[in-house]
XYZ file of N, CA and C in Angstrom:
867
model
N 26.367 -60.817 -70.678
C 25.639 -61.445 -69.567
C 24.728 -60.443 -68.884
N 23.596 -60.927 -68.348
C 22.672 -60.069 -67.638
C 23.290 -59.592 -66.333
N 22.977 -58.382 -65.951
C 23.515 -57.802 -64.728
C 22.355 -57.478 -63.807
N 22.415 -57.922 -62.600
C 21.384 -57.611 -61.620
C 21.776 -56.349 -60.876
N 20.854 -55.407 -60.737
C 21.124 -54.175 -60.025
C 19.803 -53.592 -59.588
N 19.887 -52.619 -58.726
C 18.698 -51.885 -58.329
C 18.939 -50.400 -58.571
N 17.913 -49.687 -58.998
C 18.064 -48.282 -59.340
C 17.939 -47.416 -58.102
N 18.565 -46.237 -58.167
C 18.519 -45.288 -57.068
C 17.471 -44.236 -57.415
N 16.377 -44.158 -56.658
C 15.294 -43.213 -56.921
C 15.342 -42.099 -55.883
N 14.905 -40.913 -56.288
C 14.797 -39.874 -55.278
C 13.337 -39.768 -54.842
N 13.019 -38.803 -54.039
C 11.698 -38.739 -53.402
C 10.752 -37.762 -54.079
N 10.984 -37.453 -55.365
C 10.148 -36.465 -56.020
C 8.862 -37.044 -56.585
N 8.599 -38.314 -56.424
C 7.366 -38.897 -56.931
C 7.645 -40.020 -57.903
N 6.705 -40.941 -58.071
C 6.949 -42.124 -58.895
C 7.080 -41.833 -60.380
N 6.556 -40.688 -60.861
C 6.600 -40.390 -62.285
C 7.665 -39.362 -62.654
N 8.454 -38.929 -61.702
C 9.468 -37.906 -61.970
C 10.630 -38.511 -62.744
N 11.141 -37.738 -63.718
C 12.330 -38.170 -64.432
C 13.564 -37.627 -63.725
N 14.682 -38.338 -63.858
C 15.899 -37.889 -63.206
C 17.103 -38.556 -63.873
N 18.268 -37.983 -63.664
C 19.498 -38.631 -64.103
C 19.752 -39.800 -63.167
N 19.781 -41.007 -63.705
C 19.828 -42.206 -62.876
C 21.256 -42.647 -62.605
N 21.448 -43.199 -61.445
C 22.662 -43.945 -61.125
C 22.217 -45.348 -60.738
N 23.093 -46.311 -60.896
C 22.729 -47.696 -60.636
C 23.687 -48.292 -59.623
N 23.123 -49.112 -58.703
C 23.917 -49.756 -57.668
C 24.123 -51.205 -58.080
N 25.335 -51.517 -58.522
C 25.660 -52.874 -58.935
C 25.887 -53.755 -57.718
N 25.853 -55.089 -57.892
C 26.072 -55.981 -56.752
C 27.384 -55.755 -56.041
N 28.406 -55.309 -56.789
C 29.706 -55.084 -56.164
C 29.733 -53.807 -55.339
N 28.673 -52.977 -55.451
C 28.653 -51.715 -54.742
C 29.204 -50.568 -55.541
N 29.629 -50.824 -56.789
C 30.172 -49.784 -57.642
C 29.023 -49.078 -58.361
N 29.035 -47.754 -58.368
C 28.004 -46.982 -59.060
C 28.451 -46.715 -60.490
N 27.599 -47.042 -61.461
C 27.920 -46.859 -62.874
C 26.899 -45.942 -63.510
N 27.293 -45.155 -64.494
C 26.340 -44.271 -65.172
C 25.381 -45.071 -66.034
N 24.283 -44.471 -66.466
C 23.263 -45.206 -67.230
C 23.784 -45.808 -68.522
N 24.765 -45.128 -69.188
C 25.222 -45.684 -70.449
C 26.043 -46.944 -70.265
N 26.483 -47.204 -69.017
C 27.216 -48.439 -68.729
C 26.265 -49.506 -68.209
N 25.529 -49.201 -67.160
C 24.577 -50.150 -66.594
C 23.175 -49.743 -67.046
N 22.719 -50.233 -68.190
C 21.443 -49.823 -68.755
C 20.317 -50.660 -68.182
N 19.142 -50.165 -68.329
C 17.991 -50.859 -67.775
C 17.801 -52.204 -68.472
N 18.054 -53.270 -67.745
C 17.800 -54.610 -68.247
C 19.060 -55.403 -68.502
N 20.058 -54.847 -69.189
C 21.261 -55.607 -69.492
C 22.321 -54.677 -70.035
N 23.542 -55.223 -70.161
C 24.579 -54.473 -70.845
C 24.315 -54.389 -72.339
N 23.659 -55.378 -72.887
C 23.540 -55.487 -74.328
C 22.455 -54.596 -74.916
N 21.440 -54.239 -74.167
C 20.363 -53.459 -74.739
C 19.469 -52.879 -73.670
N 18.308 -52.401 -74.091
C 17.368 -51.750 -73.187
C 16.051 -52.488 -73.240
N 15.494 -52.765 -72.085
C 14.199 -53.428 -72.034
C 13.118 -52.473 -72.507
N 11.942 -52.982 -72.905
C 10.852 -52.097 -73.301
C 10.545 -51.060 -72.235
N 10.151 -49.869 -72.681
C 9.912 -48.765 -71.778
C 8.891 -49.128 -70.698
N 7.816 -49.833 -71.091
C 6.757 -50.118 -70.130
C 7.206 -51.072 -69.026
N 8.331 -51.787 -69.253
C 8.798 -52.722 -68.236
C 9.689 -52.072 -67.197
N 10.069 -50.829 -67.436
C 10.944 -50.153 -66.496
C 10.136 -49.592 -65.330
N 10.677 -49.601 -64.123
C 9.992 -48.974 -62.993
C 9.878 -47.474 -63.201
N 8.931 -46.812 -62.552
C 8.680 -45.387 -62.806
C 9.877 -44.486 -62.581
N 10.786 -44.904 -61.707
C 11.885 -44.008 -61.376
C 13.063 -44.124 -62.324
N 12.994 -44.997 -63.329
C 14.104 -45.183 -64.248
C 13.893 -44.311 -65.480
N 14.887 -43.488 -65.802
C 14.837 -42.668 -67.017
C 15.289 -43.517 -68.187
N 14.360 -43.999 -68.996
C 14.688 -44.919 -70.066
C 15.165 -44.179 -71.304
N 15.813 -44.923 -72.188
C 16.344 -44.342 -73.416
C 15.207 -43.787 -74.261
N 15.406 -42.589 -74.811
C 14.392 -41.959 -75.638
C 13.688 -40.816 -74.954
N 13.788 -40.721 -73.626
C 13.171 -39.608 -72.929
C 14.056 -38.368 -73.047
N 13.486 -37.170 -72.995
C 14.295 -35.947 -73.051
C 15.217 -35.851 -71.843
N 16.322 -35.174 -72.040
C 17.255 -34.976 -70.929
C 16.679 -33.977 -69.939
N 17.214 -34.001 -68.728
C 16.760 -33.074 -67.703
C 17.238 -31.653 -67.986
N 18.315 -31.505 -68.759
C 18.835 -30.174 -69.045
C 17.906 -29.448 -70.014
N 17.810 -28.113 -69.923
C 16.937 -27.369 -70.837
C 17.467 -27.406 -72.263
N 16.598 -27.124 -73.225
C 16.992 -27.097 -74.622
C 18.009 -25.995 -74.856
N 19.024 -26.323 -75.623
C 20.121 -25.387 -75.839
C 19.871 -24.524 -77.076
N 20.467 -23.339 -77.104
C 20.436 -22.436 -78.235
C 21.871 -22.083 -78.630
N 22.048 -21.737 -79.900
C 23.354 -21.282 -80.349
C 23.604 -19.880 -79.808
N 24.564 -19.762 -78.916
C 24.856 -18.465 -78.311
C 25.969 -17.715 -79.031
N 26.808 -18.435 -79.713
C 27.890 -17.800 -80.447
C 28.119 -18.547 -81.749
N 28.296 -17.836 -82.855
C 28.641 -18.514 -84.110
C 30.073 -19.040 -84.060
N 30.338 -20.092 -84.800
C 31.652 -20.719 -84.777
C 32.433 -20.453 -86.068
N 31.945 -20.937 -87.191
C 32.621 -20.742 -88.466
C 31.910 -19.607 -89.196
N 32.605 -18.499 -89.374
C 31.934 -17.278 -89.841
C 32.654 -16.652 -91.028
N 31.874 -15.897 -91.790
C 32.404 -15.062 -92.851
C 32.261 -13.598 -92.467
N 33.112 -12.760 -93.009
C 33.110 -11.345 -92.645
C 32.337 -10.525 -93.681
N 32.851 -9.404 -94.089
C 32.073 -8.381 -94.798
C 31.524 -8.837 -96.152
N 30.351 -8.316 -96.468
C 29.789 -8.341 -97.827
C 29.532 -6.894 -98.218
N 29.973 -6.501 -99.401
C 29.800 -5.130 -99.889
C 28.982 -5.177 -101.170
N 27.976 -4.318 -101.265
C 27.120 -4.291 -102.449
C 26.622 -2.873 -102.693
N 26.455 -2.516 -103.950
C 25.865 -1.221 -104.297
C 25.317 -1.279 -105.718
N 24.449 -0.347 -106.007
C 23.858 -0.261 -107.337
C 24.760 0.555 -108.257
N 24.613 0.309 -109.562
C 25.273 1.132 -110.578
C 24.339 1.196 -111.776
N 24.783 1.793 -112.867
C 23.873 2.078 -113.973
C 23.243 0.812 -114.548
N 24.007 -0.276 -114.587
C 23.505 -1.488 -115.237
C 22.881 -2.508 -114.315
N 22.904 -2.279 -113.018
C 22.351 -3.276 -112.103
C 22.908 -3.125 -110.703
N 23.271 -4.264 -110.104
C 23.801 -4.294 -108.738
C 25.099 -5.093 -108.745
N 26.102 -4.588 -108.024
C 27.386 -5.273 -107.878
C 27.574 -5.664 -106.419
N 28.055 -6.882 -106.197
C 28.250 -7.385 -104.832
C 29.534 -8.190 -104.788
N 30.252 -8.113 -103.659
C 31.516 -8.828 -103.521
C 31.722 -9.249 -102.069
N 32.461 -10.341 -101.889
C 32.822 -10.840 -100.555
C 34.057 -11.704 -100.705
N 34.826 -11.819 -99.633
C 35.980 -12.712 -99.707
C 35.522 -14.162 -99.534
N 36.457 -15.097 -99.670
C 36.118 -16.523 -99.659
C 36.553 -17.208 -98.373
N 36.729 -16.434 -97.306
C 37.194 -17.013 -96.044
C 36.018 -17.368 -95.132
N 36.112 -18.557 -94.523
C 35.246 -18.930 -93.409
C 36.169 -19.209 -92.230
N 36.167 -18.304 -91.259
C 37.121 -18.365 -90.150
C 36.528 -19.125 -88.968
N 37.351 -19.975 -88.366
C 36.981 -20.680 -87.141
C 37.553 -19.880 -85.967
N 36.726 -18.961 -85.437
C 37.241 -18.028 -84.445
C 38.237 -17.097 -85.121
N 39.461 -17.076 -84.628
C 40.518 -16.272 -85.245
C 41.383 -17.089 -86.189
N 41.032 -18.354 -86.375
C 41.787 -19.210 -87.283
C 41.231 -19.085 -88.693
N 42.079 -18.764 -89.645
C 41.653 -18.643 -91.039
C 41.543 -20.046 -91.627
N 40.431 -20.706 -91.312
C 40.333 -22.151 -91.515
C 39.998 -22.545 -92.947
N 38.882 -22.064 -93.465
C 38.428 -22.475 -94.803
C 38.553 -21.279 -95.754
N 39.356 -21.422 -96.784
C 39.709 -20.281 -97.627
C 39.112 -20.357 -99.028
N 38.147 -21.215 -99.221
C 37.551 -21.349 -100.548
C 36.032 -21.477 -100.431
N 35.426 -20.638 -99.602
C 33.975 -20.661 -99.390
C 33.361 -19.476 -100.126
N 32.543 -19.750 -101.122
C 31.865 -18.679 -101.862
C 30.644 -18.240 -101.080
N 30.642 -17.004 -100.609
C 29.560 -16.496 -99.757
C 28.528 -15.686 -100.553
N 28.519 -15.891 -101.846
C 27.501 -15.303 -102.710
C 26.870 -16.434 -103.502
N 25.545 -16.478 -103.540
C 24.843 -17.567 -104.219
C 23.741 -17.010 -105.110
N 23.469 -17.727 -106.158
C 22.368 -17.377 -107.072
C 21.078 -17.963 -106.543
N 20.063 -17.131 -106.357
C 18.760 -17.593 -105.886
C 17.880 -17.974 -107.069
N 17.755 -17.092 -108.029
C 17.074 -17.371 -109.291
C 17.669 -16.462 -110.362
N 17.019 -16.369 -111.515
C 17.588 -15.607 -112.624
C 17.650 -14.106 -112.359
N 16.965 -13.646 -111.326
C 16.894 -12.205 -111.055
C 17.533 -11.809 -109.732
N 17.964 -12.773 -108.915
C 18.328 -12.471 -107.530
C 19.584 -13.225 -107.113
N 20.452 -12.545 -106.358
C 21.627 -13.159 -105.739
C 21.609 -12.838 -104.247
N 22.228 -13.708 -103.471
C 22.266 -13.552 -102.013
C 23.701 -13.622 -101.521
N 24.101 -12.641 -100.720
C 25.387 -12.672 -100.042
C 25.168 -12.717 -98.543
N 26.087 -13.361 -97.818
C 25.881 -13.496 -96.376
C 27.169 -13.305 -95.601
N 27.010 -12.729 -94.413
C 28.044 -12.707 -93.390
C 27.562 -13.564 -92.229
N 28.494 -13.961 -91.360
C 28.105 -14.692 -90.162
C 28.293 -16.184 -90.303
N 27.530 -16.927 -89.505
C 27.667 -18.376 -89.387
C 27.389 -19.081 -90.722
N 28.369 -19.863 -91.182
C 28.245 -20.517 -92.488
C 27.181 -21.602 -92.472
N 27.071 -22.363 -91.392
C 26.073 -23.435 -91.343
C 24.653 -22.864 -91.352
N 24.425 -21.745 -90.666
C 23.106 -21.117 -90.707
C 22.793 -20.605 -92.109
N 23.784 -20.043 -92.776
C 23.574 -19.575 -94.149
C 23.265 -20.744 -95.075
N 23.881 -21.895 -94.833
C 23.573 -23.078 -95.632
C 22.115 -23.479 -95.468
N 21.589 -23.372 -94.259
C 20.185 -23.673 -94.035
C 19.279 -22.670 -94.762
N 19.655 -21.403 -94.740
C 18.874 -20.380 -95.446
C 18.868 -20.658 -96.950
N 20.016 -21.022 -97.504
C 20.076 -21.349 -98.930
C 19.221 -22.567 -99.252
N 19.111 -23.476 -98.297
C 18.231 -24.637 -98.493
C 16.780 -24.200 -98.579
N 16.370 -23.265 -97.701
C 15.009 -22.733 -97.771
C 14.742 -22.101 -99.136
N 15.690 -21.296 -99.606
C 15.507 -20.612 -100.885
C 15.489 -21.594 -102.048
N 16.282 -22.650 -101.951
C 16.287 -23.659 -102.997
C 14.931 -24.371 -103.066
N 14.312 -24.588 -101.916
C 12.986 -25.198 -101.897
C 11.962 -24.286 -102.580
N 12.074 -22.968 -102.366
C 11.171 -22.034 -103.046
C 11.388 -22.056 -104.553
N 12.656 -22.063 -104.969
C 12.950 -22.090 -106.401
C 12.471 -23.393 -107.039
N 12.620 -24.494 -106.327
C 12.135 -25.781 -106.836
C 10.618 -25.777 -106.976
N 9.942 -25.155 -106.014
C 8.484 -25.056 -106.090
C 8.058 -24.224 -107.300
N 8.768 -23.113 -107.552
C 8.469 -22.294 -108.733
C 8.673 -23.097 -110.017
N 9.729 -23.876 -110.050
C 10.018 -24.676 -111.240
C 8.943 -25.742 -111.470
N 8.516 -26.376 -110.384
C 7.508 -27.427 -110.514
C 6.146 -26.862 -110.930
N 5.843 -25.644 -110.513
C 4.576 -25.029 -110.937
C 4.544 -24.812 -112.447
N 5.713 -24.555 -113.044
C 5.846 -24.442 -114.497
C 4.856 -23.433 -115.091
N 4.712 -22.309 -114.384
C 3.806 -21.269 -114.878
C 4.550 -20.017 -115.323
N 5.881 -20.104 -115.332
C 6.677 -18.969 -115.774
C 6.890 -17.894 -114.726
N 6.301 -18.062 -113.536
C 6.420 -17.056 -112.483
C 7.562 -17.425 -111.537
N 8.382 -16.444 -111.210
C 9.451 -16.618 -110.227
C 9.392 -15.462 -109.234
N 10.045 -15.660 -108.114
C 10.040 -14.643 -107.069
C 10.842 -13.421 -107.496
N 10.290 -12.247 -107.254
C 11.022 -11.003 -107.449
C 12.071 -10.851 -106.351
N 13.117 -10.046 -106.578
C 14.098 -9.786 -105.509
C 13.454 -9.232 -104.238
N 12.472 -8.363 -104.379
C 11.805 -7.804 -103.197
C 11.032 -8.873 -102.438
N 10.487 -9.859 -103.160
C 9.767 -10.949 -102.504
C 10.727 -11.865 -101.749
N 11.897 -12.114 -102.322
C 12.916 -12.895 -101.613
C 13.340 -12.166 -100.345
N 13.536 -10.873 -100.453
C 13.913 -10.056 -99.296
C 12.838 -10.113 -98.217
N 11.580 -9.994 -98.599
C 10.480 -10.058 -97.636
C 10.402 -11.426 -96.984
N 10.591 -12.483 -97.766
C 10.566 -13.842 -97.219
C 11.666 -14.039 -96.181
N 12.887 -13.589 -96.493
C 13.994 -13.748 -95.554
C 13.769 -12.923 -94.297
N 13.117 -11.777 -94.428
C 12.784 -10.985 -93.241
C 11.900 -11.774 -92.293
N 10.903 -12.482 -92.852
C 10.003 -13.291 -92.021
C 10.744 -14.466 -91.391
N 11.632 -15.095 -92.166
C 12.389 -16.235 -91.634
C 13.268 -15.791 -90.470
N 14.006 -14.707 -90.646
C 14.925 -14.249 -89.600
C 14.171 -13.775 -88.364
N 13.058 -13.071 -88.568
C 12.289 -12.588 -87.413
C 11.635 -13.749 -86.677
N 11.189 -14.761 -87.417
C 10.587 -15.934 -86.787
C 11.585 -16.643 -85.883
N 12.804 -16.846 -86.378
C 13.823 -17.509 -85.557
C 14.255 -16.637 -84.386
N 14.319 -15.347 -84.599
C 14.648 -14.428 -83.496
C 13.587 -14.510 -82.406
N 12.304 -14.604 -82.793
C 11.202 -14.647 -81.830
C 11.216 -15.938 -81.011
N 11.841 -16.975 -81.553
C 11.986 -18.235 -80.823
C 13.257 -18.251 -79.969
N 13.938 -17.126 -79.909
C 15.212 -17.005 -79.179
C 16.250 -17.980 -79.706
N 16.158 -18.297 -80.978
C 17.103 -19.197 -81.632
C 17.448 -18.631 -83.009
N 18.118 -17.479 -83.059
C 18.300 -16.786 -84.338
C 19.266 -17.505 -85.269
N 19.121 -17.218 -86.543
C 20.120 -17.596 -87.530
C 21.162 -16.479 -87.559
N 22.408 -16.821 -87.241
C 23.441 -15.812 -86.976
C 24.044 -15.315 -88.293
N 23.250 -14.541 -89.012
C 23.699 -14.036 -90.311
C 23.211 -12.619 -90.552
N 23.953 -11.910 -91.393
C 23.474 -10.699 -92.051
C 23.406 -11.018 -93.531
N 22.243 -10.811 -94.128
C 21.993 -11.215 -95.509
C 21.844 -9.995 -96.409
N 22.426 -10.072 -97.584
C 22.308 -9.012 -98.584
C 21.619 -9.605 -99.811
N 20.491 -9.040 -100.175
C 19.723 -9.497 -101.335
C 19.900 -8.478 -102.460
N 20.448 -8.936 -103.581
C 20.669 -8.074 -104.741
C 19.883 -8.626 -105.921
N 19.220 -7.749 -106.650
C 18.440 -8.223 -107.783
C 18.146 -7.129 -108.783
N 17.701 -7.556 -109.955
C 17.275 -6.613 -110.990
C 16.231 -7.312 -111.861
N 15.117 -6.617 -112.042
C 14.037 -7.170 -112.863
C 13.248 -6.025 -113.488
N 12.905 -6.208 -114.744
C 12.142 -5.197 -115.496
C 12.827 -3.834 -115.472
N 14.167 -3.855 -115.536
C 14.921 -2.615 -115.595
C 15.095 -1.894 -114.286
N 14.633 -2.485 -113.175
C 14.751 -1.855 -111.863
C 15.659 -2.678 -110.952
N 16.599 -1.988 -110.310
C 17.525 -2.652 -109.393
C 16.950 -2.688 -107.993
N 17.313 -3.748 -107.271
C 16.891 -3.892 -105.875
C 18.096 -4.284 -105.040
N 18.204 -3.667 -103.852
C 19.272 -4.010 -102.914
C 18.735 -3.869 -101.500
N 18.757 -4.950 -100.739
C 18.228 -4.930 -99.383
C 19.078 -5.772 -98.448
N 18.903 -5.542 -97.155
C 19.670 -6.243 -96.128
C 18.733 -6.720 -95.026
N 19.046 -7.891 -94.451
C 18.310 -8.440 -93.304
C 19.343 -8.942 -92.307
N 19.160 -8.619 -91.017
C 20.094 -9.125 -90.022
C 19.453 -10.220 -89.176
N 20.174 -10.715 -88.181
C 19.704 -11.847 -87.404
C 18.481 -11.527 -86.549
N 18.170 -10.257 -86.346
C 16.985 -9.875 -85.577
C 15.755 -9.713 -86.460
N 15.933 -9.866 -87.758
C 14.822 -9.623 -88.668
C 14.694 -8.169 -89.060
N 15.648 -7.342 -88.657
C 15.641 -5.935 -89.053
C 16.031 -5.833 -90.530
N 15.186 -5.202 -91.331
C 15.405 -5.169 -92.769
C 15.288 -3.746 -93.302
N 16.052 -3.473 -94.342
C 15.970 -2.170 -95.000
C 16.466 -2.308 -96.431
N 16.148 -1.315 -97.248
C 16.596 -1.227 -98.636
C 17.451 0.022 -98.795
N 18.512 -0.100 -99.593
C 19.425 1.025 -99.763
C 20.203 0.843 -101.053
N 20.825 1.925 -101.544
C 21.621 1.854 -102.769
C 23.031 1.349 -102.513
N 23.480 1.369 -101.284
C 24.785 0.806 -100.939
C 24.707 0.179 -99.549
N 25.252 -1.033 -99.452
C 25.137 -1.821 -98.224
C 26.471 -2.501 -97.958
N 26.863 -2.555 -96.706
C 28.031 -3.319 -96.289
C 27.716 -3.965 -94.941
N 28.114 -5.213 -94.775
C 27.903 -5.925 -93.516
C 29.238 -6.139 -92.819
N 29.172 -6.576 -91.570
C 30.390 -6.856 -90.824
C 31.246 -5.609 -90.639
N 32.570 -5.804 -90.646
C 33.478 -4.670 -90.516
C 33.366 -3.726 -91.710
N 32.906 -4.231 -92.829
C 32.738 -3.365 -93.989
C 31.776 -2.225 -93.731
N 30.831 -2.422 -92.805
C 29.892 -1.356 -92.469
C 30.601 -0.183 -91.809
N 31.747 -0.434 -91.183
C 32.527 0.629 -90.547
C 33.673 1.108 -91.437
N 34.272 0.191 -92.199
C 35.480 0.522 -92.946
C 35.190 1.001 -94.364
N 34.259 0.355 -95.039
C 34.026 0.652 -96.449
C 32.937 1.690 -96.674
N 31.978 1.794 -95.776
C 30.859 2.700 -96.004
C 31.267 4.160 -96.186
N 32.215 4.701 -95.411
C 32.614 6.101 -95.666
C 33.113 6.319 -97.090
N 33.887 5.368 -97.607
C 34.385 5.466 -98.976
C 33.238 5.382 -99.981
N 32.317 4.466 -99.754
C 31.188 4.307 -100.681
C 30.300 5.550 -100.687
N 30.043 6.105 -99.510
C 29.188 7.294 -99.441
C 29.822 8.479 -100.160
N 31.141 8.543 -100.125
C 31.824 9.684 -100.741
C 31.899 9.561 -102.258
N 31.973 8.340 -102.800
C 32.283 8.190 -104.217
C 31.221 7.441 -105.015
N 30.218 6.894 -104.363
C 29.219 6.109 -105.092
C 28.226 7.003 -105.829
N 27.813 6.527 -107.004
C 26.773 7.195 -107.777
C 25.915 6.121 -108.436
N 24.604 6.324 -108.434
C 23.690 5.322 -108.979
C 23.864 5.120 -110.476
N 24.348 6.142 -111.177
C 24.487 6.046 -112.624
C 25.938 5.843 -113.059
N 26.797 5.349 -112.162
C 28.182 5.099 -112.528
C 28.272 3.880 -113.448
N 29.296 3.839 -114.271
C 29.478 2.747 -115.227
C 29.991 1.497 -114.516
N 29.995 0.398 -115.256
C 30.508 -0.860 -114.691
C 31.979 -0.736 -114.327
N 32.778 -0.122 -115.203
C 34.207 0.016 -114.929
C 34.457 0.853 -113.684
N 33.734 1.975 -113.531
C 33.898 2.807 -112.342
C 33.419 2.079 -111.095
N 32.332 1.316 -111.224
C 31.818 0.564 -110.078
C 32.816 -0.504 -109.635
N 33.445 -1.168 -110.594
C 34.414 -2.211 -110.238
C 35.634 -1.607 -109.556
N 36.101 -0.462 -110.032
C 37.242 0.194 -109.388
C 36.905 0.587 -107.952
N 35.700 1.125 -107.738
C 35.285 1.493 -106.385
C 35.171 0.264 -105.494
N 34.638 -0.836 -106.048
C 34.512 -2.066 -105.268
C 35.887 -2.588 -104.856
N 36.841 -2.565 -105.763
C 38.179 -3.058 -105.441
C 38.836 -2.199 -104.367
N 38.617 -0.905 -104.390
C 39.163 -0.032 -103.340
C 38.524 -0.339 -101.995
N 37.221 -0.570 -101.991
C 36.545 -0.899 -100.742
C 37.026 -2.242 -100.191
N 37.215 -3.227 -101.064
C 37.720 -4.533 -100.625
C 39.142 -4.411 -100.085
N 39.942 -3.562 -100.723
C 41.313 -3.356 -100.264
C 41.334 -2.770 -98.857
N 40.487 -1.775 -98.609
C 40.407 -1.173 -97.275
C 40.039 -2.225 -96.235
N 39.070 -3.060 -96.552
C 38.652 -4.101 -95.602
C 39.753 -5.128 -95.378
N 40.470 -5.486 -96.450
C 41.543 -6.475 -96.301
C 42.679 -5.944 -95.439
N 43.023 -4.683 -95.599
C 44.094 -4.088 -94.812
C 43.768 -4.096 -93.318
N 42.516 -3.900 -92.958
C 42.177 -3.597 -91.564
C 41.352 -4.665 -90.849
N 40.880 -5.668 -91.564
C 40.087 -6.738 -90.940
C 40.929 -8.005 -90.889
N 41.273 -8.456 -89.689
C 42.143 -9.626 -89.561
C 41.464 -10.908 -90.010
N 40.127 -10.919 -90.055
C 39.400 -12.104 -90.515
C 39.018 -11.982 -91.984
N 39.917 -11.408 -92.762
C 39.713 -11.289 -94.197
C 40.964 -11.770 -94.921
N 40.781 -12.287 -96.124
C 41.915 -12.713 -96.941
C 41.810 -12.036 -98.306
N 42.925 -12.033 -99.019
C 42.987 -11.379 -100.330
C 42.549 -12.356 -101.421
N 41.316 -12.773 -101.322
C 40.707 -13.650 -102.316
C 39.212 -13.356 -102.308
N 38.724 -12.768 -103.384
C 37.364 -12.256 -103.404
C 36.585 -12.827 -104.583
N 35.270 -12.796 -104.426
C 34.356 -13.169 -105.505
C 33.466 -11.972 -105.795
N 33.363 -11.626 -107.077
C 32.556 -10.491 -107.510
C 31.335 -11.002 -108.268
N 30.175 -10.450 -107.923
C 28.925 -10.846 -108.571
C 28.204 -9.603 -109.077
N 27.553 -9.746 -110.227
C 26.710 -8.680 -110.756
C 25.339 -9.258 -111.088
N 24.323 -8.437 -110.884
C 22.962 -8.785 -111.267
C 22.485 -7.716 -112.237
N 22.272 -8.111 -113.488
C 21.880 -7.179 -114.544
C 20.605 -7.688 -115.223
N 20.207 -7.019 -116.271
C 19.043 -7.463 -117.040
C 19.284 -8.814 -117.695
N 20.550 -9.171 -117.906
C 20.875 -10.473 -118.499
C 20.839 -11.606 -117.482
N 20.836 -11.296 -116.188
C 20.777 -12.337 -115.165
C 21.856 -12.166 -114.108
N 22.088 -13.231 -113.359
C 23.051 -13.227 -112.260
C 24.374 -13.802 -112.753
N 25.459 -13.095 -112.468
C 26.793 -13.560 -112.836
C 27.670 -13.567 -111.585
N 28.303 -14.699 -111.315
C 29.239 -14.831 -110.190
C 30.589 -15.216 -110.779
N 31.556 -14.319 -110.635
C 32.851 -14.522 -111.270
C 33.766 -15.448 -110.502
N 34.931 -15.688 -111.081
C 35.967 -16.498 -110.447
C 36.690 -15.677 -109.374
N 37.278 -16.343 -108.374
C 38.011 -15.615 -107.329
C 39.167 -14.790 -107.907
N 39.403 -13.638 -107.298
C 40.485 -12.760 -107.734
C 41.096 -12.104 -106.501
N 42.233 -11.468 -106.694
C 42.928 -10.752 -105.621
C 43.077 -9.290 -106.009
N 43.175 -8.430 -105.017
C 43.427 -7.017 -105.267
C 44.908 -6.725 -105.033
N 45.410 -5.719 -105.718
C 46.819 -5.359 -105.590
C 47.051 -4.631 -104.280
N 48.023 -5.101 -103.517
C 48.312 -4.513 -102.207
C 49.700 -3.892 -102.201
N 49.928 -3.032 -101.217
C 51.233 -2.393 -101.039
C 51.529 -2.319 -99.550
N 52.663 -2.923 -99.159
C 53.039 -2.950 -97.741
C 54.336 -2.179 -97.489
N 54.664 -1.226 -98.361
C 55.908 -0.467 -98.214
C 55.698 0.868 -97.515
N 54.575 1.011 -96.823
C 54.349 2.237 -96.063
C 55.334 2.324 -94.901
N 55.697 3.537 -94.527
C 56.690 3.750 -93.477
C 56.260 3.121 -92.166
N 54.949 3.162 -91.874
C 54.471 2.623 -90.599
C 54.615 1.111 -90.523
N 54.695 0.432 -91.675
C 54.807 -1.022 -91.674
C 56.245 -1.497 -91.417
N 57.234 -0.611 -91.582
C 58.622 -1.037 -91.453
C 58.988 -1.365 -90.020
N 58.418 -0.620 -89.079
C 58.673 -0.904 -87.662
C 57.356 -0.744 -86.902
N 56.465 -1.726 -87.006
C 55.117 -1.577 -86.425
C 55.114 -1.477 -84.906
N 56.199 -1.897 -84.235
C 56.255 -1.843 -82.770
C 56.866 -0.551 -82.232
N 57.173 0.361 -83.104
C 57.891 1.573 -82.663
C 57.121 2.347 -81.615
N 55.812 2.510 -81.798
C 55.011 3.282 -80.886
C 54.066 2.414 -80.061
N 54.299 1.108 -80.084
C 53.414 0.199 -79.359
C 53.776 0.192 -77.873
N 52.782 0.025 -77.029
C 53.005 -0.095 -75.591
C 53.035 -1.580 -75.218
N 53.777 -1.908 -74.158
C 53.871 -3.306 -73.732
C 55.113 -3.964 -74.292
N 55.397 -5.158 -73.782
C 56.618 -5.843 -74.142
C 56.506 -6.634 -75.422
N 55.290 -6.983 -75.813
C 55.159 -7.843 -77.000
C 55.050 -7.011 -78.269
């Protein structure tokens, strides 16, 4: 049934928008979603509404919001070069705050035959970035001219994307690792949410930048074999798993070689919890808990 009411306007002018309240015949004030302009059943055409009524479809009075904190996130990505190409690894956890919520998320993706991408940070933002890259790969395929993006070109493109979003004060909350190999040359670069980019022979994001980098700097060599590189990677992953609470013992290993991009099946590293300090972890702790 139609409801008769009169709107409550303030004195800011006939064209000002505002959050409206409505005065029903009974004297009860109802919000706009209950007492809508015209009837309970729908909304009258915009032009029929008086100037002081904020009709459906107009922007809200509140300012546009930005993502201030990431919600579902991934932790470290570790990557380095070796004699045959580039090796990269990350665990499969997407944590909701401190909750180990999603345990089967592959945070390494194939961009094209020469390039792989690993990411830390907000999973939904990384999904959007992968969508951008998929559009580029689709465009290359449709051109059908045999040309594809080099790893360095993918890295440069992502630098522009991240810096553009940062400049709009709406960053994509990720650290990206671009690994590639083409024409016998390896490429490894990183881009963060500010658009800060660099190239290096060994890269770690998240806590791995603090926990794994000392080990990598001490033992990494550009001409190390695949077997030696895999052993070093497993040691670095083990260090991160021991000390990062937002990590799980389930990892994905990827290599980029002259043959292309390979992303392996999930695996676990061998752990040992029989250290003396683990037997009574509260022995030297302060506080009651």
